[in-house]
CSV table of N, CA and C in Angstrom, one decimal:
chain,number,residue,atom,x,y,z
D,1,MET,N,-48.4,30.0,-15.6
D,1,MET,CA,-48.9,29.0,-16.7
D,1,MET,C,-48.7,29.6,-18.2
D,2,ILE,N,-48.8,30.9,-18.5
D,2,ILE,CA,-48.6,31.8,-19.8
D,2,ILE,C,-47.2,31.6,-20.0
D,3,LYS,N,-46.3,31.5,-19.1
D,3,LYS,CA,-45.2,31.8,-19.6
D,3,LYS,C,-44.5,30.4,-19.8
D,4,GLN,N,-44.9,29.0,-19.2
D,4,GLN,CA,-44.8,28.1,-19.7
D,4,GLN,C,-45.4,27.6,-20.9
D,5,ILE,N,-46.3,27.8,-21.4
D,5,ILE,CA,-47.1,27.8,-22.8
D,5,ILE,C,-46.3,28.4,-23.4
D,6,LYS,N,-45.6,29.4,-23.3
D,6,LYS,CA,-44.9,30.2,-24.3
D,6,LYS,C,-43.5,29.9,-24.1
D,7,GLN,N,-43.0,29.0,-23.2
D,7,GLN,CA,-41.4,28.4,-23.5
D,7,GLN,C,-41.9,27.0,-24.2
D,8,LEU,N,-43.1,26.3,-24.1
D,8,LEU,CA,-43.3,25.3,-24.7
D,8,LEU,C,-43.3,25.6,-26.5
D,9,ILE,N,-44.0,26.7,-26.8
D,9,ILE,CA,-44.1,27.1,-28.1
D,9,ILE,C,-42.8,27.4,-28.6
D,10,LEU,N,-42.1,28.1,-27.9
D,10,LEU,CA,-40.8,28.2,-28.6
D,10,LEU,C,-39.9,27.1,-28.7
D,11,LYS,N,-40.2,25.9,-27.8
D,11,LYS,CA,-39.4,24.9,-27.9
D,11,LYS,C,-39.6,24.3,-29.0
D,12,LEU,N,-40.8,24.3,-29.5
D,12,LEU,CA,-41.6,23.6,-30.6
D,12,LEU,C,-41.0,24.1,-31.6
D,13,THR,N,-41.2,25.4,-31.9
D,13,THR,CA,-40.6,26.1,-33.0
D,13,THR,C,-38.8,26.1,-33.4
D,14,ASP,N,-38.3,26.0,-32.2
D,14,ASP,CA,-36.7,25.8,-32.3
D,14,ASP,C,-36.6,24.9,-33.4
D,15,THR,N,-36.8,23.6,-33.3
D,15,THR,CA,-36.6,22.2,-33.8
D,15,THR,C,-37.4,21.9,-34.9
D,16,LEU,N,-37.2,21.4,-35.7
D,16,LEU,CA,-38.3,20.7,-36.7
D,16,LEU,C,-38.5,19.3,-36.0
D,17,ASN,N,-39.9,19.0,-35.7
D,17,ASN,CA,-40.6,17.9,-35.8
D,17,ASN,C,-41.1,16.8,-36.4
D,18,LYS,N,-41.3,15.8,-35.9
D,18,LYS,CA,-42.1,14.6,-36.8
D,18,LYS,C,-43.2,14.6,-35.9
D,19,VAL,N,-44.4,14.7,-36.6
D,19,VAL,CA,-46.0,15.0,-36.0
D,19,VAL,C,-46.6,13.7,-36.6
D,20,LEU,N,-47.1,12.9,-35.3
D,20,LEU,CA,-48.1,12.0,-35.9
D,20,LEU,C,-49.0,12.3,-35.7
D,21,ILE,N,-50.3,12.2,-36.5
D,21,ILE,CA,-51.8,12.4,-36.0
D,21,ILE,C,-52.5,11.2,-35.9
D,22,ILE,N,-53.3,10.8,-35.2
D,22,ILE,CA,-54.2,9.3,-35.5
D,22,ILE,C,-55.4,9.9,-35.4
D,23,SER,N,-56.0,9.6,-36.4
D,23,SER,CA,-57.5,10.4,-36.8
D,23,SER,C,-58.4,8.8,-37.0
D,24,PRO,N,-59.3,8.7,-35.8
D,24,PRO,CA,-60.5,7.6,-36.0
D,24,PRO,C,-60.9,7.7,-37.5
D,25,HIS,N,-61.5,8.5,-37.7
D,25,HIS,CA,-62.2,8.9,-39.0
D,25,HIS,C,-61.5,10.1,-39.8
D,26,PRO,N,-61.6,10.4,-41.4
D,26,PRO,CA,-61.5,11.6,-41.8
D,26,PRO,C,-62.7,12.6,-41.5
D,27,ASP,N,-61.9,13.6,-40.9
D,27,ASP,CA,-62.7,14.9,-40.5
D,27,ASP,C,-62.3,15.0,-38.8
D,28,ASP,N,-61.8,13.7,-38.2
D,28,ASP,CA,-61.4,14.2,-36.7
D,28,ASP,C,-60.1,14.8,-36.8
D,29,GLU,N,-59.4,14.8,-37.7
D,29,GLU,CA,-58.1,15.4,-37.7
D,29,GLU,C,-58.2,16.8,-37.4
D,30,THR,N,-59.1,17.2,-38.4
D,30,THR,CA,-59.5,18.7,-38.4
D,30,THR,C,-60.0,19.3,-37.4
D,31,LEU,N,-61.3,18.7,-36.7
D,31,LEU,CA,-62.0,18.8,-35.9
D,31,LEU,C,-61.4,18.9,-34.6
D,32,GLY,N,-60.2,17.8,-34.3
D,32,GLY,CA,-59.6,17.9,-33.3
D,32,GLY,C,-58.3,18.7,-33.1
D,33,CYS,N,-57.7,18.8,-34.2
D,33,CYS,CA,-56.5,19.3,-34.2
D,33,CYS,C,-56.1,20.3,-35.7
D,34,GLY,N,-56.9,20.8,-36.2
D,34,GLY,CA,-56.8,21.5,-37.3
D,34,GLY,C,-55.8,22.7,-37.1
D,35,GLY,N,-55.8,23.4,-36.1
D,35,GLY,CA,-55.1,24.7,-36.1
D,35,GLY,C,-53.8,24.4,-35.6
D,36,SER,N,-53.6,23.2,-34.8
D,36,SER,CA,-52.1,22.6,-34.6
D,36,SER,C,-51.5,22.1,-35.8
D,37,ILE,N,-52.3,21.3,-36.6
D,37,ILE,CA,-51.6,21.2,-37.9
D,37,ILE,C,-51.0,22.0,-38.7
D,38,PHE,N,-51.9,23.4,-38.7
D,38,PHE,CA,-51.4,24.8,-39.6
D,38,PHE,C,-50.1,24.8,-38.7
D,39,PHE,N,-50.2,25.1,-37.3
D,39,PHE,CA,-49.2,25.9,-36.9
D,39,PHE,C,-47.8,24.8,-36.9
D,40,HIS,N,-48.0,23.7,-37.0
D,40,HIS,CA,-46.7,22.7,-37.5
D,40,HIS,C,-46.4,22.9,-38.9
D,41,LYS,N,-47.3,23.2,-39.8
D,41,LYS,CA,-47.0,23.2,-41.0
D,41,LYS,C,-46.1,24.3,-41.2
D,42,LYS,N,-46.7,25.8,-40.5
D,42,LYS,CA,-45.7,27.1,-40.2
D,42,LYS,C,-44.5,26.7,-40.1
D,43,ASN,N,-44.0,26.1,-39.0
D,43,ASN,CA,-42.8,25.6,-38.5
D,43,ASN,C,-42.2,24.6,-39.6
D,44,GLY,N,-42.5,24.1,-40.4
D,44,GLY,CA,-42.0,23.2,-41.3
D,44,GLY,C,-41.8,21.9,-40.7
D,45,ASP,N,-42.6,21.5,-39.7
D,45,ASP,CA,-42.3,20.2,-39.1
D,45,ASP,C,-43.0,19.4,-40.6
D,46,GLU,N,-42.3,18.1,-40.3
D,46,GLU,CA,-42.8,17.0,-41.1
D,46,GLU,C,-44.2,16.3,-40.5
D,47,ILE,N,-45.6,16.0,-40.9
D,47,ILE,CA,-46.5,15.9,-40.7
D,47,ILE,C,-47.1,14.2,-41.3
D,48,TYR,N,-47.6,13.7,-40.2
D,48,TYR,CA,-47.7,12.0,-40.8
D,48,TYR,C,-49.1,12.1,-40.3
D,49,ILE,N,-50.0,11.1,-41.0
D,49,ILE,CA,-51.5,11.3,-40.4
D,49,ILE,C,-51.8,9.6,-40.8
D,50,ILE,N,-52.4,9.2,-39.6
D,50,ILE,CA,-53.0,7.6,-39.7
D,50,ILE,C,-54.6,7.8,-39.6
D,51,PHE,N,-55.5,7.2,-40.9
D,51,PHE,CA,-56.7,7.5,-40.8
D,51,PHE,C,-57.0,5.8,-40.5
D,52,VAL,N,-57.4,5.2,-39.6
D,52,VAL,CA,-57.8,4.4,-38.8
D,52,VAL,C,-58.9,3.4,-39.3
D,53,THR,N,-59.8,4.2,-39.8
D,53,THR,CA,-61.2,3.3,-40.2
D,53,THR,C,-61.2,4.2,-41.8
D,54,SER,N,-62.2,3.6,-42.5
D,54,SER,CA,-62.6,3.5,-43.6
D,54,SER,C,-63.8,2.9,-44.0
D,55,ILE,N,-64.9,3.5,-45.2
D,55,ILE,CA,-65.9,3.1,-45.6
D,55,ILE,C,-65.7,2.2,-47.1
D,56,SER,N,-66.7,0.8,-46.8
D,56,SER,CA,-66.8,0.2,-48.2
D,56,SER,C,-68.1,0.0,-48.6
D,57,ILE,N,-68.3,-0.4,-50.0
D,57,ILE,CA,-69.5,-1.2,-50.3
D,57,ILE,C,-69.8,-2.1,-49.7
D,58,ASP,N,-68.7,-3.0,-49.6
D,58,ASP,CA,-69.0,-4.4,-48.8
D,58,ASP,C,-69.2,-4.2,-47.6
D,59,ASP,N,-69.3,-3.2,-46.7
D,59,ASP,CA,-69.7,-3.0,-45.5
D,59,ASP,C,-70.9,-2.2,-45.3
D,60,GLY,N,-71.5,-2.3,-46.4
D,60,GLY,CA,-73.0,-1.6,-46.5
D,60,GLY,C,-73.3,0.0,-46.8
D,61,TRP,N,-71.8,0.8,-47.3
D,61,TRP,CA,-72.1,2.1,-47.8
D,61,TRP,C,-72.4,2.0,-49.3
D,62,SER,N,-73.3,3.2,-49.3
D,62,SER,CA,-73.4,3.3,-50.8
D,62,SER,C,-72.2,4.0,-51.7
D,63,VAL,N,-72.1,3.5,-52.9
D,63,VAL,CA,-71.0,3.9,-53.7
D,63,VAL,C,-71.1,5.6,-53.6
D,64,LYS,N,-72.2,6.3,-53.8
D,64,LYS,CA,-72.3,7.7,-53.5
D,64,LYS,C,-71.3,8.4,-52.1
D,65,LYS,N,-71.7,7.5,-51.2
D,65,LYS,CA,-71.0,8.0,-49.9
D,65,LYS,C,-69.6,7.7,-50.0
D,66,VAL,N,-69.3,6.3,-50.4
D,66,VAL,CA,-67.4,6.0,-50.6
D,66,VAL,C,-67.1,6.6,-51.6
D,67,ASN,N,-67.8,7.5,-52.4
D,67,ASN,CA,-67.0,8.3,-53.2
D,67,ASN,C,-66.8,9.6,-52.7
D,68,GLU,N,-67.8,10.1,-52.0
D,68,GLU,CA,-68.0,11.3,-51.4
D,68,GLU,C,-66.6,11.3,-50.6
D,69,ARG,N,-66.5,9.9,-49.5
D,69,ARG,CA,-65.4,10.0,-48.5
D,69,ARG,C,-64.1,10.1,-49.6
D,70,ASN,N,-63.9,9.3,-50.3
D,70,ASN,CA,-62.4,9.3,-51.0
D,70,ASN,C,-62.1,11.0,-51.5
D,71,LYS,N,-63.2,11.4,-52.1
D,71,LYS,CA,-63.0,12.9,-52.6
D,71,LYS,C,-62.5,13.9,-51.3
D,72,GLU,N,-63.2,13.3,-50.1
D,72,GLU,CA,-62.9,14.3,-48.9
D,72,GLU,C,-61.5,14.1,-48.5
D,73,ILE,N,-61.0,13.0,-48.6
D,73,ILE,CA,-59.6,12.5,-48.1
D,73,ILE,C,-58.9,13.1,-49.0
D,74,LYS,N,-59.0,13.1,-50.4
D,74,LYS,CA,-57.7,13.6,-51.3
D,74,LYS,C,-57.8,15.1,-51.1
D,75,LYS,N,-59.1,15.7,-50.6
D,75,LYS,CA,-59.3,17.4,-50.3
D,75,LYS,C,-58.2,17.4,-49.3
D,76,ILE,N,-58.4,16.6,-48.2
D,76,ILE,CA,-57.7,16.7,-46.8
D,76,ILE,C,-56.1,16.5,-47.3
D,77,LYS,N,-55.7,15.9,-47.8
D,77,LYS,CA,-54.3,15.5,-48.1
D,77,LYS,C,-54.1,16.7,-49.0
D,78,LYS,N,-54.7,17.4,-49.8
D,78,LYS,CA,-54.0,18.4,-50.7
D,78,LYS,C,-54.0,19.6,-50.1
D,79,ILE,N,-54.9,19.6,-48.9
D,79,ILE,CA,-55.1,21.0,-47.9
D,79,ILE,C,-53.5,21.0,-47.0
D,80,TYR,N,-53.4,19.7,-46.4
D,80,TYR,CA,-52.5,19.7,-45.4
D,80,TYR,C,-51.4,19.2,-45.9
D,81,LYS,N,-50.9,18.6,-47.1
D,81,LYS,CA,-49.7,18.3,-47.7
D,81,LYS,C,-48.9,17.4,-46.4
D,82,PHE,N,-49.6,16.3,-46.3
D,82,PHE,CA,-48.9,15.6,-45.2
D,82,PHE,C,-47.6,14.5,-45.9
D,83,LYS,N,-46.4,14.5,-44.8
D,83,LYS,CA,-45.5,14.1,-45.5
D,83,LYS,C,-45.9,12.5,-46.0
D,84,LYS,N,-46.3,11.7,-45.0
D,84,LYS,CA,-46.8,10.9,-45.7
D,84,LYS,C,-48.4,10.2,-44.8
D,85,PHE,N,-49.3,9.7,-45.4
D,85,PHE,CA,-50.5,9.2,-45.4
D,85,PHE,C,-50.7,7.4,-45.1
D,86,TYR,N,-51.0,7.3,-44.0
D,86,TYR,CA,-51.3,5.9,-43.8
D,86,TYR,C,-53.2,5.6,-43.6
D,87,ASN,N,-53.8,4.7,-44.1
D,87,ASN,CA,-54.7,4.2,-44.1
D,87,ASN,C,-54.9,3.1,-43.3
D,88,LEU,N,-55.4,2.5,-42.4
D,88,LEU,CA,-55.3,1.2,-41.6
D,88,LEU,C,-56.3,0.6,-42.3
D,89,GLU,N,-57.4,1.0,-42.8
D,89,GLU,CA,-58.9,0.5,-43.3
D,89,GLU,C,-59.7,-0.3,-42.3
D,90,PHE,N,-59.7,-0.2,-41.2
D,90,PHE,CA,-60.3,-1.0,-40.3
D,90,PHE,C,-62.2,-0.4,-40.5
D,91,PRO,N,-62.9,-1.3,-40.6
D,91,PRO,CA,-64.3,-1.0,-41.1
D,91,PRO,C,-64.7,0.0,-39.9
D,92,SER,N,-65.1,1.2,-40.6
D,92,SER,CA,-65.8,2.4,-39.7
D,92,SER,C,-66.7,2.0,-38.4
D,93,SER,N,-67.4,1.0,-38.6
D,93,SER,CA,-68.3,0.8,-37.8
D,93,SER,C,-67.9,-0.6,-37.0
D,94,LYS,N,-66.8,-1.0,-37.2
D,94,LYS,CA,-66.2,-2.2,-36.4
D,94,LYS,C,-65.0,-2.1,-35.6
D,95,ILE,N,-64.7,-1.0,-35.0
D,95,ILE,CA,-63.8,-0.7,-33.9
D,95,ILE,C,-64.3,-1.3,-32.7
D,96,LYS,N,-63.9,-2.5,-32.3
D,96,LYS,CA,-64.1,-3.0,-31.1
D,96,LYS,C,-63.2,-3.3,-30.1
D,97,TYR,N,-62.9,-3.7,-29.2
D,97,TYR,CA,-62.2,-4.1,-27.8
D,97,TYR,C,-61.7,-5.4,-28.5
D,98,ASP,N,-62.5,-6.3,-29.3
D,98,ASP,CA,-62.2,-7.4,-29.7
D,98,ASP,C,-60.8,-7.7,-30.5
D,99,ASN,N,-61.1,-6.4,-31.7
D,99,ASN,CA,-59.8,-6.2,-32.5
D,99,ASN,C,-58.6,-5.1,-32.3
D,100,ILE,N,-58.6,-5.0,-31.1
D,100,ILE,CA,-57.9,-3.8,-30.5
D,100,ILE,C,-56.2,-4.5,-30.6
D,101,ASN,N,-56.0,-5.4,-30.4
D,101,ASN,CA,-54.5,-6.1,-30.5
D,101,ASN,C,-54.1,-5.9,-32.1
D,102,ASP,N,-55.2,-6.0,-33.6
D,102,ASP,CA,-54.6,-5.6,-34.6
D,102,ASP,C,-54.4,-4.2,-34.5
D,103,ILE,N,-55.3,-3.2,-33.9
D,103,ILE,CA,-55.0,-1.8,-34.4
D,103,ILE,C,-53.5,-1.5,-33.5
D,104,ILE,N,-53.2,-1.9,-32.4
D,104,ILE,CA,-52.1,-1.6,-31.8
D,104,ILE,C,-50.8,-1.9,-32.7
D,105,ASN,N,-51.1,-3.2,-33.3
D,105,ASN,CA,-49.9,-3.8,-33.9
D,105,ASN,C,-49.7,-2.6,-35.2
D,106,LYS,N,-50.7,-2.4,-35.5
D,106,LYS,CA,-50.7,-1.5,-37.0
D,106,LYS,C,-50.0,-0.2,-36.6
D,107,ILE,N,-50.5,0.5,-35.8
D,107,ILE,CA,-49.8,1.6,-35.4
D,107,ILE,C,-48.5,1.7,-34.9
D,108,SER,N,-48.2,0.5,-33.9
D,108,SER,CA,-46.9,0.5,-33.6
D,108,SER,C,-45.9,0.5,-34.6
D,109,ASN,N,-46.1,-0.6,-35.8
D,109,ASN,CA,-45.6,-0.4,-36.7
D,109,ASN,C,-45.2,0.8,-38.0
D,110,ILE,N,-46.1,1.5,-37.7
D,110,ILE,CA,-45.9,2.7,-38.0
D,110,ILE,C,-45.0,4.0,-36.9
D,111,PHE,N,-45.3,3.6,-35.7
D,111,PHE,CA,-44.4,4.2,-34.7
D,111,PHE,C,-42.9,4.2,-35.0
D,112,LYS,N,-42.5,3.0,-35.4
D,112,LYS,CA,-41.3,2.5,-35.6
D,112,LYS,C,-40.9,3.0,-36.8
D,113,GLU,N,-41.4,3.0,-37.7
D,113,GLU,CA,-41.2,3.9,-38.9
D,113,GLU,C,-40.8,5.5,-39.0
D,114,VAL,N,-41.9,5.8,-38.5
D,114,VAL,CA,-42.0,7.5,-38.6
D,114,VAL,C,-41.2,8.0,-37.3
D,115,LYS,N,-41.0,7.4,-35.9
D,115,LYS,CA,-40.5,7.6,-35.1
D,115,LYS,C,-40.9,9.3,-34.5
D,116,PRO,N,-42.0,9.6,-34.2
D,116,PRO,CA,-42.4,11.0,-33.9
D,116,PRO,C,-42.0,11.4,-32.7
D,117,ASN,N,-41.7,12.6,-32.6
D,117,ASN,CA,-41.5,13.2,-31.4
D,117,ASN,C,-42.9,13.9,-30.7
D,118,ILE,N,-43.8,14.2,-31.6
D,118,ILE,CA,-45.2,14.5,-31.3
D,118,ILE,C,-46.3,13.8,-31.7
D,119,ILE,N,-47.3,13.6,-31.1
D,119,ILE,CA,-48.6,12.5,-31.4
D,119,ILE,C,-49.4,13.2,-31.0
D,120,TYR,N,-50.6,13.3,-32.1
D,120,TYR,CA,-52.1,13.9,-31.5
D,120,TYR,C,-53.1,12.6,-31.8
D,121,THR,N,-54.0,12.4,-30.7
D,121,THR,CA,-54.6,11.1,-31.0
D,121,THR,C,-55.9,11.8,-29.8
D,122,PRO,N,-57.1,10.8,-30.1
D,122,PRO,CA,-58.3,11.1,-29.3
D,122,PRO,C,-58.1,11.4,-27.8
D,123,PHE,N,-59.0,11.8,-27.4
D,123,PHE,CA,-59.1,12.2,-25.9
D,123,PHE,C,-59.5,10.5,-25.4
D,124,ILE,N,-58.8,10.0,-24.3
D,124,ILE,CA,-59.2,8.3,-24.0
D,124,ILE,C,-60.7,8.4,-23.1
D,125,ASN,N,-61.0,9.8,-22.9
D,125,ASN,CA,-62.2,9.8,-22.3
D,125,ASN,C,-63.4,10.3,-23.4
D,126,ASP,N,-63.1,9.9,-24.6
D,126,ASP,CA,-64.1,10.5,-25.5
D,126,ASP,C,-65.4,9.6,-25.4
D,127,ILE,N,-66.6,10.5,-25.9
D,127,ILE,CA,-67.6,9.9,-25.6
D,127,ILE,C,-68.2,9.0,-26.8
D,128,HIS,N,-67.2,8.8,-27.7
D,128,HIS,CA,-67.4,7.8,-29.0
D,128,HIS,C,-66.3,6.5,-28.4
D,129,THR,N,-66.7,5.5,-28.2
D,129,THR,CA,-66.2,4.2,-28.0
D,129,THR,C,-65.1,3.9,-29.0
D,130,ASP,N,-65.4,4.1,-30.1
D,130,ASP,CA,-64.1,3.8,-31.1
D,130,ASP,C,-63.0,4.8,-31.1
D,131,HIS,N,-63.4,6.0,-30.6
D,131,HIS,CA,-62.2,7.2,-30.3
D,131,HIS,C,-61.6,6.6,-29.0
D,132,GLN,N,-62.2,5.8,-27.9
D,132,GLN,CA,-61.5,5.6,-26.8
D,132,GLN,C,-60.8,4.5,-26.8
D,133,ILE,N,-61.1,3.5,-28.2
D,133,ILE,CA,-60.2,2.4,-28.5
D,133,ILE,C,-59.4,2.7,-28.8
D,134,ILE,N,-59.2,3.8,-29.8
D,134,ILE,CA,-58.2,4.0,-30.4
D,134,ILE,C,-57.1,4.6,-29.9
D,135,SER,N,-57.2,5.7,-28.9
D,135,SER,CA,-56.6,6.4,-27.7
D,135,SER,C,-55.7,5.4,-27.0
D,136,LYS,N,-56.5,4.2,-26.6
D,136,LYS,CA,-55.8,3.3,-25.6
D,136,LYS,C,-54.9,2.5,-26.1
D,137,SER,N,-55.2,2.1,-27.7
D,137,SER,CA,-54.2,1.4,-28.6
D,137,SER,C,-52.9,2.3,-28.6
D,138,VAL,N,-53.2,3.7,-29.1
D,138,VAL,CA,-52.0,4.6,-29.1
D,138,VAL,C,-51.3,4.6,-27.7
D,139,ASN,N,-52.0,4.6,-26.6
D,139,ASN,CA,-51.0,4.2,-25.4
D,139,ASN,C,-50.4,3.2,-25.3
D,140,SER,N,-50.8,2.1,-25.7
D,140,SER,CA,-50.3,0.8,-25.6
D,140,SER,C,-48.9,0.7,-26.3
D,141,CYS,N,-49.1,1.5,-27.5
D,141,CYS,CA,-48.0,1.5,-28.1
D,141,CYS,C,-46.7,2.7,-27.6
D,142,LEU,N,-47.1,3.3,-26.7
D,142,LEU,CA,-46.2,4.4,-26.0
D,142,LEU,C,-45.6,3.9,-24.9
D,143,LYS,N,-45.8,2.5,-24.4
D,143,LYS,CA,-45.4,1.8,-23.2
D,143,LYS,C,-43.9,1.7,-23.3
């Protein structure tokens, strides 16, 4: 198993990759694959990110919280230096199965544009329902 992992790492570092990270919320990219992001940066890979959700005053968030979130996103973008950043701006608390087709369409369009060969997405059996929905949306795009 260790030999196989070493071979995979060598293969990944041998060529430049297009890496797409699908993050339900800002911070999920760091918690879920922060080490992998730095690995890909060190390799010189192109790294793209999708934040699926956002928060707004219209959805009941305070001005202070919205401003804090926007500062966090700017900081994340500065640290990781993504090639391109996408924000789908679905309301954070409203990721449901009844809007999965909209999520699939938006992610699919980004797949067509980026053409990634490596994708990081939430675990399909994540305890958070919104993460499951996003994972299933990504899987639909890969059919």
